[in-house]
Tab-separated table of C-alpha atoms and ligand atoms in Angstrom:
chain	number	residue	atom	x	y	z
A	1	UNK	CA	23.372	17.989	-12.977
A	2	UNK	CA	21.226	14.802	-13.397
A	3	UNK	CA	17.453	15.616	-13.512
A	4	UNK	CA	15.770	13.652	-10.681
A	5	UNK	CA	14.393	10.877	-11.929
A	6	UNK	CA	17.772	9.529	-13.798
A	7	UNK	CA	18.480	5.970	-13.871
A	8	UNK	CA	21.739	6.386	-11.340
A	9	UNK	CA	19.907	8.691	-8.927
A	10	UNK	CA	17.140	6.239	-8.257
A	11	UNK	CA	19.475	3.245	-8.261
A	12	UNK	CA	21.400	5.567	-5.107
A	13	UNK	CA	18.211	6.375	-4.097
A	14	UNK	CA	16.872	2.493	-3.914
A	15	UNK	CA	19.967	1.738	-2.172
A	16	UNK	CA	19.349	4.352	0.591
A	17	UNK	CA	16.139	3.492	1.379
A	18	UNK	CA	17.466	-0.389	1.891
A	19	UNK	CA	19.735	0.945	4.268
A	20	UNK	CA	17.937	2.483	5.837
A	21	UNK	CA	14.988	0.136	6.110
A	22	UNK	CA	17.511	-2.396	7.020
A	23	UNK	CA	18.730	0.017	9.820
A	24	UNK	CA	15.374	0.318	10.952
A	25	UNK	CA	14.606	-3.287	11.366
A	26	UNK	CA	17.838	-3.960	13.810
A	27	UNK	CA	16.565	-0.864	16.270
A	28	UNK	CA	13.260	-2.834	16.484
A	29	UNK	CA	14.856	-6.171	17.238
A	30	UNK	CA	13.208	-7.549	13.992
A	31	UNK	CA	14.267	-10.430	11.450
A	32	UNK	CA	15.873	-8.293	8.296
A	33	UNK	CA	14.148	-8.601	5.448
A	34	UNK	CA	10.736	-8.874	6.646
A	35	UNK	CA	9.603	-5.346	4.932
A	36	UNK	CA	8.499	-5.078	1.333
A	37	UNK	CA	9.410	-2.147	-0.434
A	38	UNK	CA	6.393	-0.927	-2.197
A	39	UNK	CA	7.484	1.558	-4.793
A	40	UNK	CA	4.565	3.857	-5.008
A	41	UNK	CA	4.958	4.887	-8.712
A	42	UNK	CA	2.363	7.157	-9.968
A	43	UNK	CA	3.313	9.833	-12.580
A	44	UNK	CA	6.278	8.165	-13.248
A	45	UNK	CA	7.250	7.359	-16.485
A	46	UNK	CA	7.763	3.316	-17.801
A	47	UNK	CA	10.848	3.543	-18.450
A	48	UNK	CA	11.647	4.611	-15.521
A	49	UNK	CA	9.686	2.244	-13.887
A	50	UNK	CA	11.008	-0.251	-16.041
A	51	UNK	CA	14.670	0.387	-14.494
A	52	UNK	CA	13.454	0.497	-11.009
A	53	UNK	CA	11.947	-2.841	-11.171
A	54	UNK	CA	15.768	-4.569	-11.969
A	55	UNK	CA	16.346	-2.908	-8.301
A	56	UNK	CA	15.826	-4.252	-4.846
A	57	UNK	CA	12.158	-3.361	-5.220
A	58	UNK	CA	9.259	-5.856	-4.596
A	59	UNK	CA	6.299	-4.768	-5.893
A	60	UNK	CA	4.948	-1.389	-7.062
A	61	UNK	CA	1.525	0.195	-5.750
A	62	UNK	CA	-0.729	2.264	-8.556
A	63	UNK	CA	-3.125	5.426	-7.656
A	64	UNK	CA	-4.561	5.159	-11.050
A	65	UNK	CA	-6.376	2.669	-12.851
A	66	UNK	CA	-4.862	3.837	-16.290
A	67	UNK	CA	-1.245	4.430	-14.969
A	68	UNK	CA	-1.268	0.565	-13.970
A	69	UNK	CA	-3.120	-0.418	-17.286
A	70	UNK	CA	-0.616	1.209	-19.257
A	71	UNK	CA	2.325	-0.135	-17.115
A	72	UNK	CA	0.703	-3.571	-17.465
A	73	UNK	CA	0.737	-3.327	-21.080
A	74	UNK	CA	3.924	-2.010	-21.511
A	75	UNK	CA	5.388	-4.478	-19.351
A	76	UNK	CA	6.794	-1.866	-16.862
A	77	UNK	CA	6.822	-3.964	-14.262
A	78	UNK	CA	8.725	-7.031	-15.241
A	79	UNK	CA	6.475	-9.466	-13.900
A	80	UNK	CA	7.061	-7.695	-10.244
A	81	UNK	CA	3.538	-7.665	-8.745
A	82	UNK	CA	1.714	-4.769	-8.268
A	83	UNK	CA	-1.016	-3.562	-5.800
A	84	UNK	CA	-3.282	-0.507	-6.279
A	85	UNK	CA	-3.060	1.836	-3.642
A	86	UNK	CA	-4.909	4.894	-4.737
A	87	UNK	CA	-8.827	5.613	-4.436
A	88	UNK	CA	-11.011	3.294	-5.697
A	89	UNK	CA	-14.221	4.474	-7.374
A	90	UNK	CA	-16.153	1.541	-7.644
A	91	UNK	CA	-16.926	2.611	-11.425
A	92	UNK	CA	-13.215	1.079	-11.946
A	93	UNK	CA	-13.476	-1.540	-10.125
A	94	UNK	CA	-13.677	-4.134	-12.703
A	95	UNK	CA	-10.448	-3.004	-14.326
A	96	UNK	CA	-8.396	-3.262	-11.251
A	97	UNK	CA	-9.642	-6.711	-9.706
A	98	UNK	CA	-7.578	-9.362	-11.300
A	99	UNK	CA	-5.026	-6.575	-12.094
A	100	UNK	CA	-3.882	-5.799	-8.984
A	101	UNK	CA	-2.434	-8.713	-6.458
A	102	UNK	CA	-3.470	-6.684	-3.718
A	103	UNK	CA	-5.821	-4.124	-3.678
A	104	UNK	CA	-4.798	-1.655	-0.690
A	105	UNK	CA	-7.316	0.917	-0.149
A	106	UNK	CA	-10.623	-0.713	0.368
A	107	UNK	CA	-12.575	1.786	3.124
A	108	UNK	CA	-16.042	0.962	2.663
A	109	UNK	CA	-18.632	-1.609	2.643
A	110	UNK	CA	-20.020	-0.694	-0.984
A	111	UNK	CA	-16.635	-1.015	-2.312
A	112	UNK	CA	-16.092	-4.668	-0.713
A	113	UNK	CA	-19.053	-6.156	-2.237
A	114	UNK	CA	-18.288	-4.473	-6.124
A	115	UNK	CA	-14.879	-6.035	-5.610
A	116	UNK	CA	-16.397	-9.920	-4.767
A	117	UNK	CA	-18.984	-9.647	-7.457
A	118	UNK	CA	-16.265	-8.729	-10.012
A	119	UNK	CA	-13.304	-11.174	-8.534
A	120	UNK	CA	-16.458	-13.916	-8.435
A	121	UNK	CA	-17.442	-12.748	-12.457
A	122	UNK	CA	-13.809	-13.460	-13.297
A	123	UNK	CA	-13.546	-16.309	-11.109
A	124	UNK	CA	-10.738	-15.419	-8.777
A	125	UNK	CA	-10.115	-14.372	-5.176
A	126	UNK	CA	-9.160	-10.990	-4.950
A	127	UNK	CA	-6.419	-10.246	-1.750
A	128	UNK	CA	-7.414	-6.551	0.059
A	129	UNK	CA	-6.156	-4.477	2.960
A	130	UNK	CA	-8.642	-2.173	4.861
A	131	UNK	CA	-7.863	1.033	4.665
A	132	UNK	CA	-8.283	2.831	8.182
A	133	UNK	CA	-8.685	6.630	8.446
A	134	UNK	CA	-6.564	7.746	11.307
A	135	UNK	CA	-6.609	11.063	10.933
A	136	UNK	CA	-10.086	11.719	12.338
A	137	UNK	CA	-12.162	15.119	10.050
A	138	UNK	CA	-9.116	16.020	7.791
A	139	UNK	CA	-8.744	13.217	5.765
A	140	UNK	CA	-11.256	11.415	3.970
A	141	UNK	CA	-9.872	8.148	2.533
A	142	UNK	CA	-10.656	4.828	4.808
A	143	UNK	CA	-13.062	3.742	7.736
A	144	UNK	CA	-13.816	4.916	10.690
A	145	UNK	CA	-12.202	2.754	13.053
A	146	UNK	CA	-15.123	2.210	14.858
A	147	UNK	CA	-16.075	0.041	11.204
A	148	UNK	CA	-13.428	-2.053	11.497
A	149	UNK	CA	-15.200	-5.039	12.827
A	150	UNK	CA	-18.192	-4.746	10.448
A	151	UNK	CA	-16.077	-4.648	7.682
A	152	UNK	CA	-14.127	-7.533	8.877
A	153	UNK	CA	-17.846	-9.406	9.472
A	154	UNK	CA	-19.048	-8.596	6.356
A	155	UNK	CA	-15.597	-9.108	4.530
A	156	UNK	CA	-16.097	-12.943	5.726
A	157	UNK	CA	-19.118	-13.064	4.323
A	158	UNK	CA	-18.120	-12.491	0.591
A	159	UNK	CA	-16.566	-15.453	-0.755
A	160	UNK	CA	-14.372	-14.086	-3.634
A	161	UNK	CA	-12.179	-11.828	-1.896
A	162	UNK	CA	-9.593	-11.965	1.110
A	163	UNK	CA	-8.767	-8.966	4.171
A	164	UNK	CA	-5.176	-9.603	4.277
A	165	UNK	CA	-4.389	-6.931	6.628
A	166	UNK	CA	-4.888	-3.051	6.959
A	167	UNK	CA	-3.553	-0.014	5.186
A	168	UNK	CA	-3.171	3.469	6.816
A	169	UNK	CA	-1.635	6.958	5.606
A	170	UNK	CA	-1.099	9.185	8.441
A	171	UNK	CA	-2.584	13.032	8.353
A	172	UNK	CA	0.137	14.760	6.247
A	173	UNK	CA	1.032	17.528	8.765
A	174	UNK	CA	2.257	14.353	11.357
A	175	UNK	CA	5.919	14.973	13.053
A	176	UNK	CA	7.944	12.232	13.711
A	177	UNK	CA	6.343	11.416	16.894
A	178	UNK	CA	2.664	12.008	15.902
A	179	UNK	CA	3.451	9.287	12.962
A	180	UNK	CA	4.866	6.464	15.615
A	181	UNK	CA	1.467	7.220	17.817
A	182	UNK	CA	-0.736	6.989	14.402
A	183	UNK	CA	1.344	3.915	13.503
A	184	UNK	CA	1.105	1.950	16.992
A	185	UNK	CA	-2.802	2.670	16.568
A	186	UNK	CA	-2.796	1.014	13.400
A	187	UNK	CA	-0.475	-1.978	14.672
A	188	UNK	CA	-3.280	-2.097	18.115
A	189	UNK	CA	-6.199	-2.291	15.279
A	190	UNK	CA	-4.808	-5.345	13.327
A	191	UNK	CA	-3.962	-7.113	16.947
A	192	UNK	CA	-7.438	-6.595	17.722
A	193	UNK	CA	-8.742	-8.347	14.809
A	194	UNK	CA	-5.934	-11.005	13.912
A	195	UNK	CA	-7.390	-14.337	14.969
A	196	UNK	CA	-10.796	-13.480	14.406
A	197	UNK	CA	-12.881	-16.213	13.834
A	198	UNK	CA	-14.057	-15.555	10.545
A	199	UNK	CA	-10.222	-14.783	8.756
A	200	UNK	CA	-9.837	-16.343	5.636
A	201	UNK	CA	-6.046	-15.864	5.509
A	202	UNK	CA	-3.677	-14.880	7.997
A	203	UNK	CA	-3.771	-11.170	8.748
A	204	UNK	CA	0.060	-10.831	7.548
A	205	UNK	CA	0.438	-7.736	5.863
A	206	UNK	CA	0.523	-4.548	7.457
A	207	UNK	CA	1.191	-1.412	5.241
A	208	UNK	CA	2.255	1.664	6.381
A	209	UNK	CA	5.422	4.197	6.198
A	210	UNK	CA	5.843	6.394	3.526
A	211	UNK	CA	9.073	8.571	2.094
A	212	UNK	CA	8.840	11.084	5.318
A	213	UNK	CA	7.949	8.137	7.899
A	214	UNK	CA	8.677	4.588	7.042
A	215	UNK	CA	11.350	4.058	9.380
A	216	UNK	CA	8.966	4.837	12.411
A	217	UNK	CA	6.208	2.761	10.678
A	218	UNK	CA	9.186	0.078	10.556
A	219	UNK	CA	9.644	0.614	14.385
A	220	UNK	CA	6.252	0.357	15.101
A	221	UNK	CA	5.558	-3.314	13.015
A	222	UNK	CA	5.246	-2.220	9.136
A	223	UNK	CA	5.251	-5.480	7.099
A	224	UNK	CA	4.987	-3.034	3.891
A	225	UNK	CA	6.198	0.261	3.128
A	226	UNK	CA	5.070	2.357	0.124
A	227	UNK	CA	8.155	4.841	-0.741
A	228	UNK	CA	7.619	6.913	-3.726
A	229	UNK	CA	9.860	10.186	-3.638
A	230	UNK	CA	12.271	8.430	-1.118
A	231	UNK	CA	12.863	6.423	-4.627
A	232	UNK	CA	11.835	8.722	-8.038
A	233	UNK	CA	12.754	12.142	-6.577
A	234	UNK	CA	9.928	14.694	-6.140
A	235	UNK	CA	7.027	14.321	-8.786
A	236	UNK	CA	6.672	15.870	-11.746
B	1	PLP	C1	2.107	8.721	-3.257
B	1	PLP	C2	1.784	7.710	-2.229
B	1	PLP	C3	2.777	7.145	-1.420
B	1	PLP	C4	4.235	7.562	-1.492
B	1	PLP	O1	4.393	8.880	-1.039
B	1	PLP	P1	5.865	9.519	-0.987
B	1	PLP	O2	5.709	10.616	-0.011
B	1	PLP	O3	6.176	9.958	-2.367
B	1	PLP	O4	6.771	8.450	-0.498
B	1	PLP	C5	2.400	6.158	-0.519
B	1	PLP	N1	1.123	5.763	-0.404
B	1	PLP	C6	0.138	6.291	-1.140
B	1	PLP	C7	-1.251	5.801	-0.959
B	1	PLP	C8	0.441	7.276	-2.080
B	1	PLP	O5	-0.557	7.807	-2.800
């Protein structure tokens, strides 16, 4: 048998999750093709990554600063962009701005403002997505919803960087149903705060939807979903 993470197996697997992305769009009466596939890629191997990038992928989303270095360097991605999606210590920070087209997982005010001095000391302007904790206690990545707005006020404040939308991963123990409520709450959030005086950019990207969910987060408005077994098999 072919170990999981063969070049034929993910090609099968690529084309699966298109199908069923595709499917997904239709039940929700939306445009195809107005998903990304995010191929969440950590512990992966480049060459592997390397052949998944010649696939119906559009970008790739890093956990780890050195994973995406090392992809970087080794030209892993084929010039496919690639967001970081992992947690950010703000110790890292400078490695990742400019790096990263999109940096995902931004959930708190501290990290914001180490991410516009750096994209301002390389003289960019660095795109981000607010992460949101949904999941209340148990999980501890992203803000509080209730810091939403000041984010978004204090976001508009920093020249060098840009809140393109909001980033969410659901409490793992989520059924089916729990994931589309978790997902609508997300979709409510980025209503509430789209046309907001002080955007920069429009509030297009909405990521959400993983392996076990991204057809619901499809249902419920996902502009991006971030597949990694669904595409690589189960991790190493
Ligand atoms: C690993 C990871 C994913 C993909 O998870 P799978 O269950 O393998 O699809 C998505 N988003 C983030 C932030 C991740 O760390």
């Amino acid at each position: 048998m072919e170990r999981a993470g063969g070049a034929d197996a993910i090609a099968l697997r690529v084309a699966e999750v298109r199908r069923r992305m595709a499917e997904a769009e239709a039940r929700a009466g939306r445009r195809p093709g107005q998903v990304s596939l995010c191929a969440a890629c950590k512990a992966r191997t480049p060459e592997e990554i390397r052949f998944s990038a010649g696939l119906p992928i559009d970008l790739f989303g890093e956990n780890r600063m050195q994973e995406m270095r090392n992809n970087l360097e080794a030209g892993a991605y084929q010039g496919k962009p690639c967001h970081f999606i992992g947690h950010l210590q703000t110790n890292k920070v400078r490695q990742v701005v400019g790096r990263a087209a999109m940096i995902q997982s931004v959930g708190s005010l501290r990290l914001l403002e180490a991410i516009d001095r750096e994209a301002g000391r390389q003289g960019i302007l660095q795109d981000v997505l607010l992460e949101i904790n949904l999941g209340g206690e148990e999980s501890k990545a992203g803000a509080d919803e209730s810091e939403l707005m000041p984010l978004m006020d204090a976001a508009a404040a920093l020249p060098n960087l840009r809140v393109r939308g909001l980033m969410a991963i659901p409490p793992p123990e989520s059924d089916e149903r729990e994931a589309r409520r978790h997902f609508a709450r997300l979709r409510g959030l980025m209503e509430s705060v789209s046309g907001w005086a002080g955007e920069k950019a429009p509030l297009d990207t909405l990521s959400m939807g993983m392996s076990g969910d991204f057809e619901a987060a499809i249902l419920e408005g996902a502009t991006l979903v971030r597949v990694g077994r669904g595409i690589y098999g189960e991790r190493p």
